[in-house]
Coordinates of N, CA and C and ligand atoms in Angstrom, one line a residue:
M11 N -25.2 51.5 -27.1 CA -24.8 51.0 -28.2 C -23.6 52.1 -28.9
L12 N -22.4 51.8 -28.8 CA -21.7 52.8 -29.5 C -21.7 52.9 -31.1
L13 N -21.8 54.1 -31.5 CA -22.0 54.3 -33.0 C -20.7 53.6 -33.8
E14 N -20.8 53.3 -34.9 CA -19.8 52.6 -35.6 C -18.4 53.3 -35.7
P15 N -18.6 55.0 -36.1 CA -17.1 55.4 -36.0 C -16.5 55.6 -34.4
E16 N -17.2 55.4 -33.5 CA -16.7 55.3 -31.9 C -16.1 54.2 -31.4
A17 N -17.0 53.0 -32.4 CA -16.3 51.4 -32.0 C -15.1 51.5 -32.7
K18 N -15.1 51.9 -34.1 CA -13.7 52.0 -34.9 C -12.7 52.7 -34.3
L19 N -13.0 53.7 -33.7 CA -11.8 54.5 -33.0 C -11.2 53.6 -31.8
I20 N -12.0 53.0 -30.9 CA -11.4 52.1 -30.0 C -10.9 51.2 -30.8
C21 N -11.3 50.4 -31.8 CA -10.5 49.5 -32.4 C -9.2 49.7 -32.9
V22 N -9.1 51.0 -33.4 CA -8.0 51.5 -33.8 C -7.0 51.4 -32.5
E23 N -7.3 52.2 -31.3 CA -6.6 52.4 -30.2 C -5.8 50.9 -29.8
Y24 N -6.7 49.9 -30.2 CA -6.2 48.3 -30.0 C -5.5 47.9 -31.2
G25 N -5.0 48.5 -32.4 CA -4.6 48.0 -33.4 C -5.2 47.1 -34.4
V26 N -6.5 47.2 -34.4 CA -7.4 46.4 -35.3 C -7.5 47.2 -36.4
P27 N -7.2 46.9 -37.5 CA -7.2 47.6 -38.8 C -8.6 47.7 -39.3
V28 N -9.0 49.0 -39.4 CA -10.4 49.3 -39.8 C -10.2 50.2 -41.4
T29 N -11.3 50.2 -41.8 CA -11.5 51.0 -43.3 C -11.2 52.3 -42.6
E30 N -10.4 53.4 -43.5 CA -10.2 54.8 -43.3 C -11.6 55.4 -43.4
F31 N -12.1 56.3 -42.4 CA -13.4 56.8 -42.2 C -13.4 58.4 -41.9
K32 N -14.5 59.1 -42.4 CA -14.7 60.5 -41.5 C -16.1 60.6 -41.3
V33 N -16.9 61.4 -40.4 CA -18.1 61.6 -40.0 C -18.6 62.9 -40.9
A34 N -19.4 63.1 -42.0 CA -19.8 64.3 -42.4 C -21.2 65.0 -42.1
A35 N -21.2 66.1 -41.7 CA -22.5 66.6 -41.4 C -23.5 67.1 -42.3
N36 N -23.0 67.2 -43.7 CA -23.9 67.8 -44.7 C -23.1 67.2 -46.0
E37 N -23.8 67.3 -47.0 CA -23.5 67.0 -48.2 C -22.2 67.4 -48.8
K38 N -22.0 68.6 -48.7 CA -20.6 69.1 -48.8 C -19.5 68.3 -48.4
E39 N -19.5 68.3 -46.9 CA -18.6 67.5 -46.3 C -18.3 66.4 -46.7
A40 N -19.2 65.6 -47.1 CA -19.4 64.4 -47.5 C -18.4 64.2 -48.9
E41 N -18.9 64.9 -49.8 CA -18.1 65.3 -51.0 C -16.6 65.5 -50.5
E42 N -16.2 66.4 -49.9 CA -14.9 66.7 -49.5 C -14.1 65.4 -48.9
Y43 N -15.0 64.9 -48.1 CA -14.1 63.6 -47.3 C -13.8 62.8 -48.3
A44 N -14.8 62.7 -49.0 CA -14.6 61.6 -50.1 C -13.4 61.8 -51.2
D45 N -13.4 62.9 -51.7 CA -11.7 63.5 -52.0 C -10.6 63.1 -51.3
E46 N -10.7 63.4 -50.1 CA -9.6 63.1 -49.4 C -9.3 61.7 -49.0
I47 N -10.2 61.0 -49.0 CA -10.2 59.4 -48.9 C -9.7 58.6 -50.0
G48 N -10.3 59.3 -51.1 CA -9.9 58.5 -52.5 C -11.2 57.6 -53.0
Y49 N -11.5 57.6 -54.2 CA -12.3 56.6 -54.4 C -12.1 55.3 -54.9
P50 N -12.9 54.4 -55.0 CA -14.7 54.3 -54.6 C -14.6 54.7 -52.9
V51 N -16.1 55.2 -52.7 CA -15.9 55.3 -51.3 C -17.4 54.6 -51.1
V52 N -17.8 54.6 -49.6 CA -19.0 54.0 -49.1 C -19.6 54.8 -48.2
L53 N -20.7 55.1 -48.3 CA -21.5 55.9 -47.3 C -22.6 55.2 -46.5
K54 N -22.7 55.6 -45.4 CA -23.3 54.9 -44.1 C -23.7 55.7 -43.1
V55 N -25.1 55.5 -42.9 CA -25.9 56.1 -41.8 C -25.4 56.1 -40.5
V56 N -25.3 57.4 -39.6 CA -24.4 57.1 -38.4 C -26.1 57.5 -37.4
S57 N -26.6 56.5 -36.8 CA -27.7 56.8 -36.0 C -28.1 55.9 -34.7
P58 N -28.2 56.7 -33.7 CA -28.4 55.5 -32.6 C -29.3 54.6 -32.8
E59 N -30.6 55.1 -33.5 CA -31.6 54.2 -33.5 C -31.3 53.1 -34.6
I60 N -30.5 53.2 -35.6 CA -30.4 52.3 -36.6 C -29.0 51.2 -36.5
I61 N -29.6 49.9 -35.9 CA -28.6 48.8 -35.4 C -27.9 48.4 -36.5
H62 N -29.1 48.0 -37.5 CA -28.8 47.1 -39.0 C -28.9 48.2 -40.1
K63 N -27.6 48.8 -40.2 CA -27.9 50.1 -41.3 C -27.9 49.6 -42.5
S64 N -27.8 48.4 -43.1 CA -28.4 48.1 -44.5 C -29.8 47.8 -44.7
D65 N -30.4 47.2 -43.5 CA -31.7 47.0 -43.3 C -32.5 48.2 -43.5
A66 N -31.9 49.4 -43.4 CA -32.6 50.5 -43.3 C -32.5 51.4 -44.5
G67 N -31.8 50.9 -45.5 CA -31.1 51.3 -46.7 C -30.2 52.3 -46.3
G68 N -29.4 51.9 -45.2 CA -28.4 53.2 -44.8 C -26.9 53.1 -45.2
V69 N -26.9 52.2 -46.1 CA -25.4 51.8 -46.5 C -25.3 51.7 -48.4
I70 N -24.3 52.7 -48.8 CA -24.3 52.8 -50.2 C -23.0 52.4 -50.6
V71 N -22.6 51.4 -51.2 CA -21.2 51.2 -51.5 C -20.8 51.6 -53.2
N72 N -19.4 51.5 -53.4 CA -19.2 51.9 -54.9 C -19.5 53.2 -55.5
L73 N -19.1 54.2 -54.6 CA -19.2 55.4 -55.0 C -18.2 56.0 -55.7
R74 N -18.2 56.3 -57.1 CA -16.9 56.7 -57.9 C -16.5 58.1 -57.9
N75 N -17.4 59.1 -57.8 CA -17.2 60.4 -57.8 C -18.1 61.3 -57.0
R76 N -17.7 62.7 -57.0 CA -18.5 63.7 -56.1 C -20.0 63.6 -56.4
S77 N -20.4 63.1 -57.6 CA -22.3 63.3 -58.0 C -22.6 61.9 -57.2
D78 N -22.0 60.8 -57.5 CA -22.3 59.6 -56.9 C -22.6 59.8 -55.1
V79 N -21.4 60.6 -54.6 CA -21.7 60.6 -53.2 C -22.9 61.7 -52.7
S80 N -23.0 62.8 -53.4 CA -24.1 63.7 -53.1 C -25.2 63.0 -53.3
D81 N -25.5 62.1 -54.5 CA -26.8 61.2 -54.6 C -26.9 60.3 -53.7
A82 N -25.9 59.8 -53.1 CA -26.0 58.6 -52.3 C -26.4 59.5 -50.6
Y83 N -25.7 60.4 -50.5 CA -26.1 61.3 -49.4 C -27.6 61.5 -49.2
R84 N -28.3 62.1 -50.2 CA -29.4 62.2 -50.3 C -30.4 61.0 -50.1
K85 N -30.0 59.8 -50.8 CA -30.7 58.7 -50.8 C -30.9 58.1 -49.3
I86 N -29.9 58.1 -48.8 CA -29.7 57.5 -47.4 C -30.6 58.2 -46.3
L87 N -30.4 59.5 -46.4 CA -31.3 60.3 -45.5 C -32.8 60.0 -45.6
E88 N -33.3 60.0 -47.0 CA -34.4 59.4 -47.5 C -34.9 58.2 -47.1
N89 N -34.1 57.2 -47.5 CA -34.2 55.8 -47.2 C -34.6 55.6 -45.4
V90 N -33.8 56.1 -44.7 CA -33.5 56.0 -43.4 C -35.2 56.8 -42.4
K91 N -35.2 57.9 -43.2 CA -36.4 58.6 -42.7 C -37.8 57.7 -42.9
K92 N -37.7 57.0 -44.4 CA -38.8 56.3 -44.4 C -38.8 55.0 -43.4
Y93 N -37.7 54.4 -43.1 CA -37.8 53.3 -42.2 C -37.8 53.6 -40.8
D94 N -37.5 54.6 -40.3 CA -37.8 55.0 -38.9 C -37.9 56.7 -39.0
A95 N -39.0 57.2 -39.0 CA -39.4 58.5 -39.0 C -38.7 59.2 -37.6
N96 N -38.4 58.3 -36.8 CA -37.8 59.2 -35.2 C -36.6 58.9 -35.4
A97 N -35.9 58.2 -36.2 CA -34.2 58.0 -35.9 C -33.6 59.6 -36.0
R98 N -33.1 59.6 -35.1 CA -31.6 60.7 -35.1 C -30.8 60.5 -36.0
I99 N -30.4 61.1 -36.9 CA -29.3 61.1 -37.9 C -27.9 62.0 -37.4
V100 N -27.2 61.5 -36.8 CA -25.9 62.1 -36.2 C -25.2 62.5 -37.3
G101 N -25.0 62.0 -38.6 CA -24.1 62.3 -39.7 C -24.0 61.1 -40.4
V102 N -23.1 61.2 -41.6 CA -23.1 60.0 -42.7 C -21.5 59.9 -42.7
L103 N -21.5 58.5 -42.5 CA -20.1 58.0 -42.6 C -19.6 58.1 -43.8
V104 N -18.5 58.6 -44.2 CA -17.7 58.3 -45.5 C -16.5 57.6 -45.3
Q105 N -16.3 56.4 -45.9 CA -15.2 55.7 -45.8 C -14.7 54.9 -47.1
E106 N -13.3 54.6 -46.9 CA -12.6 53.9 -48.1 C -13.5 52.6 -48.3
M107 N -13.5 52.2 -49.4 CA -14.3 51.1 -49.9 C -13.3 50.0 -50.3
A108 N -13.3 48.9 -49.2 CA -12.7 47.9 -49.0 C -12.6 47.1 -50.1
P109 N -11.5 46.1 -50.7 CA -11.8 45.4 -52.0 C -12.5 44.1 -51.7
Q110 N -13.6 43.4 -52.2 CA -14.0 42.0 -51.8 C -12.9 41.1 -51.4
S111 N -13.3 40.3 -50.6 CA -12.5 39.3 -50.1 C -13.6 38.3 -49.2
T112 N -12.9 37.4 -48.6 CA -13.4 36.2 -47.5 C -13.7 37.1 -46.5
E113 N -15.4 36.9 -46.0 CA -15.5 37.8 -44.8 C -15.6 36.9 -44.0
T114 N -15.1 37.4 -42.8 CA -14.9 36.7 -41.3 C -15.7 37.5 -40.2
I115 N -16.1 37.0 -39.2 CA -16.5 37.6 -38.1 C -16.0 37.6 -36.7
V116 N -15.5 38.7 -36.3 CA -14.9 38.3 -35.1 C -15.7 39.1 -33.7
G117 N -16.1 38.5 -33.1 CA -17.2 39.0 -31.8 C -16.6 38.7 -30.6
A118 N -17.2 39.6 -29.5 CA -17.1 39.2 -28.0 C -18.0 39.4 -27.3
I119 N -18.5 38.3 -26.4 CA -19.7 38.4 -25.8 C -19.3 38.4 -24.0
K120 N -20.2 39.1 -23.3 CA -19.7 39.0 -21.9 C -20.9 37.9 -21.3
D121 N -20.4 36.9 -20.8 CA -21.1 35.7 -20.5 C -21.0 35.7 -19.0
P122 N -22.4 35.6 -18.8 CA -22.7 35.9 -16.8 C -21.7 34.9 -16.1
Q123 N -21.5 33.8 -16.5 CA -20.4 33.0 -15.8 C -19.1 32.9 -16.2
F124 N -18.9 33.1 -17.5 CA -17.5 32.9 -17.7 C -16.7 34.1 -18.1
G125 N -17.3 35.2 -18.2 CA -16.8 36.8 -18.6 C -16.7 36.9 -20.0
Q126 N -15.6 37.5 -20.3 CA -15.4 38.1 -21.8 C -15.2 36.9 -22.5
T127 N -15.6 36.8 -23.7 CA -15.6 35.6 -24.6 C -15.5 35.7 -26.1
I128 N -14.3 35.3 -26.6 CA -14.4 35.5 -28.2 C -14.8 34.8 -29.1
M129 N -15.4 35.4 -29.9 CA -15.9 34.3 -31.0 C -15.4 34.6 -32.3
F130 N -15.0 33.4 -33.1 CA -14.3 33.9 -34.7 C -15.4 33.0 -35.6
G131 N -15.6 33.4 -36.5 CA -16.6 32.6 -37.7 C -16.3 33.3 -39.1
L132 N -16.7 32.2 -40.1 CA -16.8 33.0 -41.4 C -18.1 33.5 -41.7
G133 N -18.1 34.8 -42.4 CA -19.2 35.6 -42.6 C -20.4 35.1 -43.5
G134 N -21.6 35.4 -43.6 CA -22.8 35.1 -44.3 C -23.1 33.7 -43.4
V135 N -23.6 32.7 -44.6 CA -24.2 31.1 -44.4 C -23.4 30.5 -43.2
F136 N -22.1 30.7 -43.4 CA -21.3 29.8 -42.4 C -21.9 30.0 -40.8
V137 N -21.8 31.5 -40.4 CA -22.4 31.5 -39.1 C -23.8 31.8 -38.9
E138 N -24.6 32.3 -39.9 CA -25.8 32.3 -39.7 C -26.5 30.9 -39.8
L139 N -26.1 30.0 -41.0 CA -27.1 28.8 -41.2 C -26.2 27.6 -40.6
L140 N -25.0 27.5 -40.8 CA -24.2 26.4 -40.2 C -23.9 26.5 -38.9
K141 N -23.5 27.7 -38.4 CA -23.4 27.8 -37.0 C -21.8 27.1 -36.7
D142 N -21.0 27.4 -37.9 CA -19.7 27.1 -37.7 C -18.9 28.3 -37.1
V143 N -18.9 28.4 -35.8 CA -18.1 29.3 -35.0 C -17.4 28.8 -34.0
S144 N -16.4 29.3 -33.5 CA -15.7 29.0 -32.3 C -15.5 30.1 -31.2
F145 N -15.1 29.6 -30.2 CA -15.4 30.5 -28.8 C -14.2 30.1 -28.0
R146 N -13.8 31.2 -27.2 CA -12.6 31.1 -26.2 C -12.8 32.0 -25.2
I147 N -12.6 31.6 -24.1 CA -12.7 32.7 -22.8 C -11.5 33.5 -22.8
A148 N -11.6 34.8 -22.8 CA -10.6 35.7 -22.4 C -9.8 35.8 -21.5
P149 N -8.7 35.9 -21.3 CA -7.8 36.6 -22.3 C -7.3 35.2 -23.1
I150 N -7.1 35.4 -24.3 CA -6.7 34.2 -25.3 C -5.2 34.8 -25.8
T151 N -4.3 33.4 -26.0 CA -3.2 33.6 -26.4 C -3.2 33.4 -28.2
A152 N -1.9 33.6 -28.4 CA -1.8 33.6 -30.0 C -2.2 31.8 -30.5
D153 N -1.6 31.0 -29.4 CA -1.9 29.7 -29.9 C -3.6 29.4 -29.8
D154 N -4.2 30.2 -28.8 CA -5.5 29.8 -28.8 C -6.4 30.6 -30.1
A155 N -5.6 31.6 -30.4 CA -6.5 32.3 -31.6 C -6.5 31.5 -32.8
R156 N -5.0 30.8 -33.1 CA -4.9 30.3 -33.9 C -5.9 28.9 -34.4
E157 N -5.9 28.4 -33.1 CA -6.7 27.1 -32.9 C -8.2 27.6 -33.3
M158 N -8.7 28.7 -32.9 CA -10.0 29.3 -33.0 C -10.4 29.0 -34.6
I159 N -9.4 29.3 -35.2 CA -9.4 29.8 -36.9 C -9.1 28.3 -37.4
T160 N -8.2 27.4 -37.0 CA -8.1 26.2 -37.8 C -9.3 25.2 -37.3
Q161 N -9.6 25.3 -36.2 CA -11.0 24.5 -35.9 C -12.2 24.4 -36.5
L162 N -12.4 25.6 -37.3 CA -13.8 25.8 -38.1 C -13.8 24.5 -39.4
K163 N -15.0 24.4 -39.2 CA -15.0 23.3 -40.7 C -14.9 24.1 -41.7
A164 N -15.0 25.4 -42.0 CA -14.8 26.3 -43.2 C -13.3 26.6 -43.3
Y165 N -12.3 26.2 -42.2 CA -10.9 26.4 -42.3 C -10.5 26.2 -43.8
P166 N -10.7 25.4 -44.4 CA -10.1 25.1 -46.0 C -10.2 26.1 -46.8
L167 N -11.5 27.1 -46.5 CA -11.7 28.3 -47.4 C -10.7 29.2 -47.2
L168 N -10.1 29.2 -46.0 CA -9.1 30.4 -45.5 C -7.8 30.1 -45.9
K169 N -7.7 28.7 -46.0 CA -6.4 28.1 -46.2 C -6.0 28.1 -47.8
G170 N -6.9 28.3 -48.4 CA -7.0 28.6 -50.3 C -7.7 27.6 -50.6
F171 N -8.7 27.5 -51.3 CA -9.5 26.4 -52.1 C -9.8 27.1 -53.6
R172 N -9.6 26.0 -54.3 CA -10.2 26.6 -55.6 C -9.7 28.3 -56.1
N173 N -10.8 28.9 -56.2 CA -10.5 30.1 -56.8 C -10.2 31.0 -55.7
S174 N -10.4 31.0 -54.2 CA -10.3 31.8 -53.3 C -8.8 31.5 -52.8
P175 N -8.2 32.6 -52.6 CA -6.4 32.5 -52.3 C -6.5 32.3 -50.8
P176 N -5.3 32.0 -50.3 CA -5.1 31.8 -49.1 C -5.0 33.1 -48.2
A177 N -5.8 33.1 -47.0 CA -6.0 34.5 -46.2 C -4.6 34.4 -45.6
D178 N -4.5 35.6 -44.8 CA -3.3 36.1 -43.9 C -3.8 35.5 -42.4
I179 N -3.5 34.2 -42.2 CA -4.1 33.8 -40.9 C -3.3 34.5 -39.8
D180 N -2.1 35.1 -40.1 CA -1.5 36.0 -39.0 C -2.3 37.1 -38.5
A181 N -2.6 37.8 -39.6 CA -3.5 39.0 -39.6 C -4.7 38.6 -38.9
L182 N -5.2 37.8 -39.1 CA -6.5 37.2 -38.2 C -6.3 36.7 -36.9
V183 N -5.3 36.4 -36.5 CA -4.7 36.1 -35.2 C -4.5 37.3 -34.4
G184 N -3.9 38.3 -34.9 CA -3.8 39.6 -34.5 C -5.0 40.4 -34.0
V185 N -5.9 40.2 -35.0 CA -7.4 40.9 -34.8 C -7.9 40.2 -33.6
L186 N -8.0 38.6 -33.4 CA -8.4 38.2 -32.0 C -7.7 38.3 -30.9
L187 N -6.4 38.7 -31.1 CA -5.6 39.1 -29.9 C -6.0 40.3 -29.4
S188 N -5.8 41.3 -30.2 CA -6.7 42.6 -29.8 C -7.8 42.8 -29.6
T189 N -8.4 41.9 -30.0 CA -10.1 42.2 -29.6 C -9.8 41.5 -27.8
S190 N -9.5 40.5 -27.9 CA -9.5 39.9 -26.5 C -8.9 41.1 -25.7
R191 N -7.7 41.7 -26.0 CA -7.2 42.7 -24.9 C -8.2 44.1 -24.6
L192 N -8.7 44.2 -25.9 CA -9.8 45.4 -25.8 C -11.0 45.1 -24.7
V193 N -11.5 44.0 -24.9 CA -12.7 43.6 -24.3 C -12.3 43.4 -22.4
M194 N -10.6 43.0 -22.4 CA -10.3 42.6 -21.0 C -10.3 43.9 -20.2
D195 N -9.6 44.9 -21.3 CA -9.3 46.2 -20.7 C -10.7 47.1 -20.3
N196 N -11.6 46.7 -21.1 CA -13.0 47.4 -21.0 C -14.2 46.4 -20.5
P197 N -14.4 46.0 -19.1 CA -15.2 45.5 -18.7 C -16.7 45.7 -18.8
E198 N -16.6 46.9 -19.2 CA -18.3 47.4 -19.4 C -18.8 47.3 -20.8
I199 N -17.7 46.6 -21.5 CA -18.5 46.2 -23.1 C -18.9 45.0 -22.8
K200 N -20.4 44.7 -23.3 CA -21.2 43.7 -23.2 C -21.2 42.9 -24.2
E201 N -20.9 43.3 -25.6 CA -21.0 42.9 -26.6 C -20.2 43.6 -27.7
L202 N -19.4 42.8 -28.6 CA -18.4 43.4 -29.5 C -18.8 42.4 -30.9
D203 N -19.0 43.4 -32.1 CA -19.1 42.5 -33.1 C -18.2 43.3 -34.2
L204 N -17.4 42.7 -35.0 CA -16.7 43.1 -36.1 C -17.1 42.4 -37.1
N205 N -18.0 42.7 -38.1 CA -18.7 42.0 -39.0 C -19.1 43.1 -40.1
P206 N -18.5 42.6 -41.1 CA -17.3 41.7 -41.3 C -15.9 42.5 -41.3
V207 N -15.0 41.3 -41.0 CA -13.3 41.6 -41.1 C -13.3 41.1 -42.6
L208 N -12.8 41.8 -43.2 CA -12.2 41.1 -44.7 C -10.9 40.5 -44.7
A209 N -10.7 39.4 -45.2 CA -9.3 38.6 -44.7 C -8.8 38.7 -46.2
Y210 N -7.5 39.2 -46.2 CA -6.8 39.4 -47.7 C -5.9 38.4 -47.5
Q211 N -5.1 38.2 -48.6 CA -3.6 37.6 -48.8 C -2.8 38.3 -48.0
K212 N -2.8 39.4 -47.7 CA -1.8 40.2 -46.8 C -2.8 41.2 -46.1
G213 N -3.0 40.9 -44.8 CA -3.7 41.7 -43.9 C -5.1 41.5 -43.9
A214 N -5.8 42.4 -43.0 CA -7.2 41.9 -42.7 C -7.8 43.4 -42.4
K215 N -8.9 43.4 -43.0 CA -9.7 44.9 -42.8 C -10.9 44.7 -42.0
T216 N -11.2 45.4 -40.9 CA -12.7 45.8 -40.2 C -13.6 46.8 -41.2
V217 N -14.7 46.3 -41.4 CA -15.6 47.1 -42.4 C -16.6 47.6 -41.5
D218 N -17.0 47.0 -40.6 CA -18.3 47.3 -39.7 C -18.0 46.9 -38.4
A219 N -18.0 47.9 -37.4 CA -17.9 47.3 -35.8 C -18.9 48.0 -35.2
R220 N -19.3 47.1 -34.2 CA -20.5 47.7 -32.9 C -20.2 47.2 -31.8
I221 N -20.3 48.3 -30.8 CA -20.1 47.6 -29.3 C -21.1 48.2 -28.4
I222 N -21.6 46.9 -27.8 CA -22.9 47.3 -26.8 C -22.2 47.5 -25.4
L223 N -22.5 48.3 -24.7 CA -22.1 48.8 -23.6 C -23.3 48.1 -22.5
E224 N -22.6 47.8 -21.3 CA -23.8 47.2 -20.1 C -24.7 48.5 -19.7
Ligands
ADP1684 P1 -24.7 46.7 -41.2 O1 -24.1 45.4 -40.9 O2 -25.1 47.5 -40.3 O3 -26.0 46.6 -42.0 P2 -22.2 47.2 -42.7 O4 -21.5 48.1 -42.4 O5 -21.7 45.9 -42.4 O6 -23.8 47.6 -42.0 O7 -22.5 47.2 -44.2 C1 -23.5 46.3 -44.9 C2 -22.2 45.5 -45.9 O8 -22.0 46.2 -46.7 C3 -21.1 44.7 -45.3 O9 -21.3 43.6 -44.9 C4 -19.9 44.9 -46.4 O10 -20.3 43.6 -47.3 C5 -20.4 46.1 -47.1 N1 -19.8 47.1 -46.8 C6 -20.0 48.1 -46.1 N2 -18.8 49.0 -45.9 C7 -17.9 48.5 -46.7 C8 -16.7 49.1 -46.8 N3 -15.9 50.1 -46.3 N4 -16.1 48.6 -48.0 C9 -16.7 47.3 -48.5 N5 -17.6 46.9 -48.5 C10 -18.5 47.5 -47.3
MG1685 MG1 -22.2 44.8 -40.6

């Protein structure tokens, strides 16, 4: 499994927008990086043993100043040690806090029969409970990507519904196309998971990325 900062570097290479980030090796570095990135920031554990970071108490959001950052740094180390005493902690990721918006999920999975396959869905209950997702075999075209989005039952939410404003569909199409290129160029990727990708009225931003190699 690639660590979140490693997976995000690859995303950046392929033009997938991600939250600005730096990996801190100690508390002081975390404070410095937070100052550089600008508040609010999010801190996350970076550990090869921790796959679901929030389950381990390894994600703390909305840190508004240096003292929030140093408190969160210590809290994350404490939480993660309690969760898994053997987890190796490579560092703590300091990242830009992305404003709340509609959460989408972009995934790829290498199917033994069909090869690299791209997935799209809306975050939370839509994927987990309603299984409202779409799949296409890679490589995909822009038309394929657009269809993957519009065929979802939850598409009206992205188009703009009640108090949720319309999402930038072109930006999401861009993320799907970049993901397709990324996995086609790197056949050793077994699984890719961008969860969530926040959809904005203008643009989209990947907040978490995971890549599993064969
Ligand atoms: P994991 O999926 O490993 O538990 P995530 O990185 O996805 O960890 O973080 C958990 C949740 O915290 C995300 O689904 C998102 O809601 C929120 N979050 C994480 N990073 C950010 C960020 N940079 N900006 C805003 N929200 C974030
Ligand atoms: Mg996640």
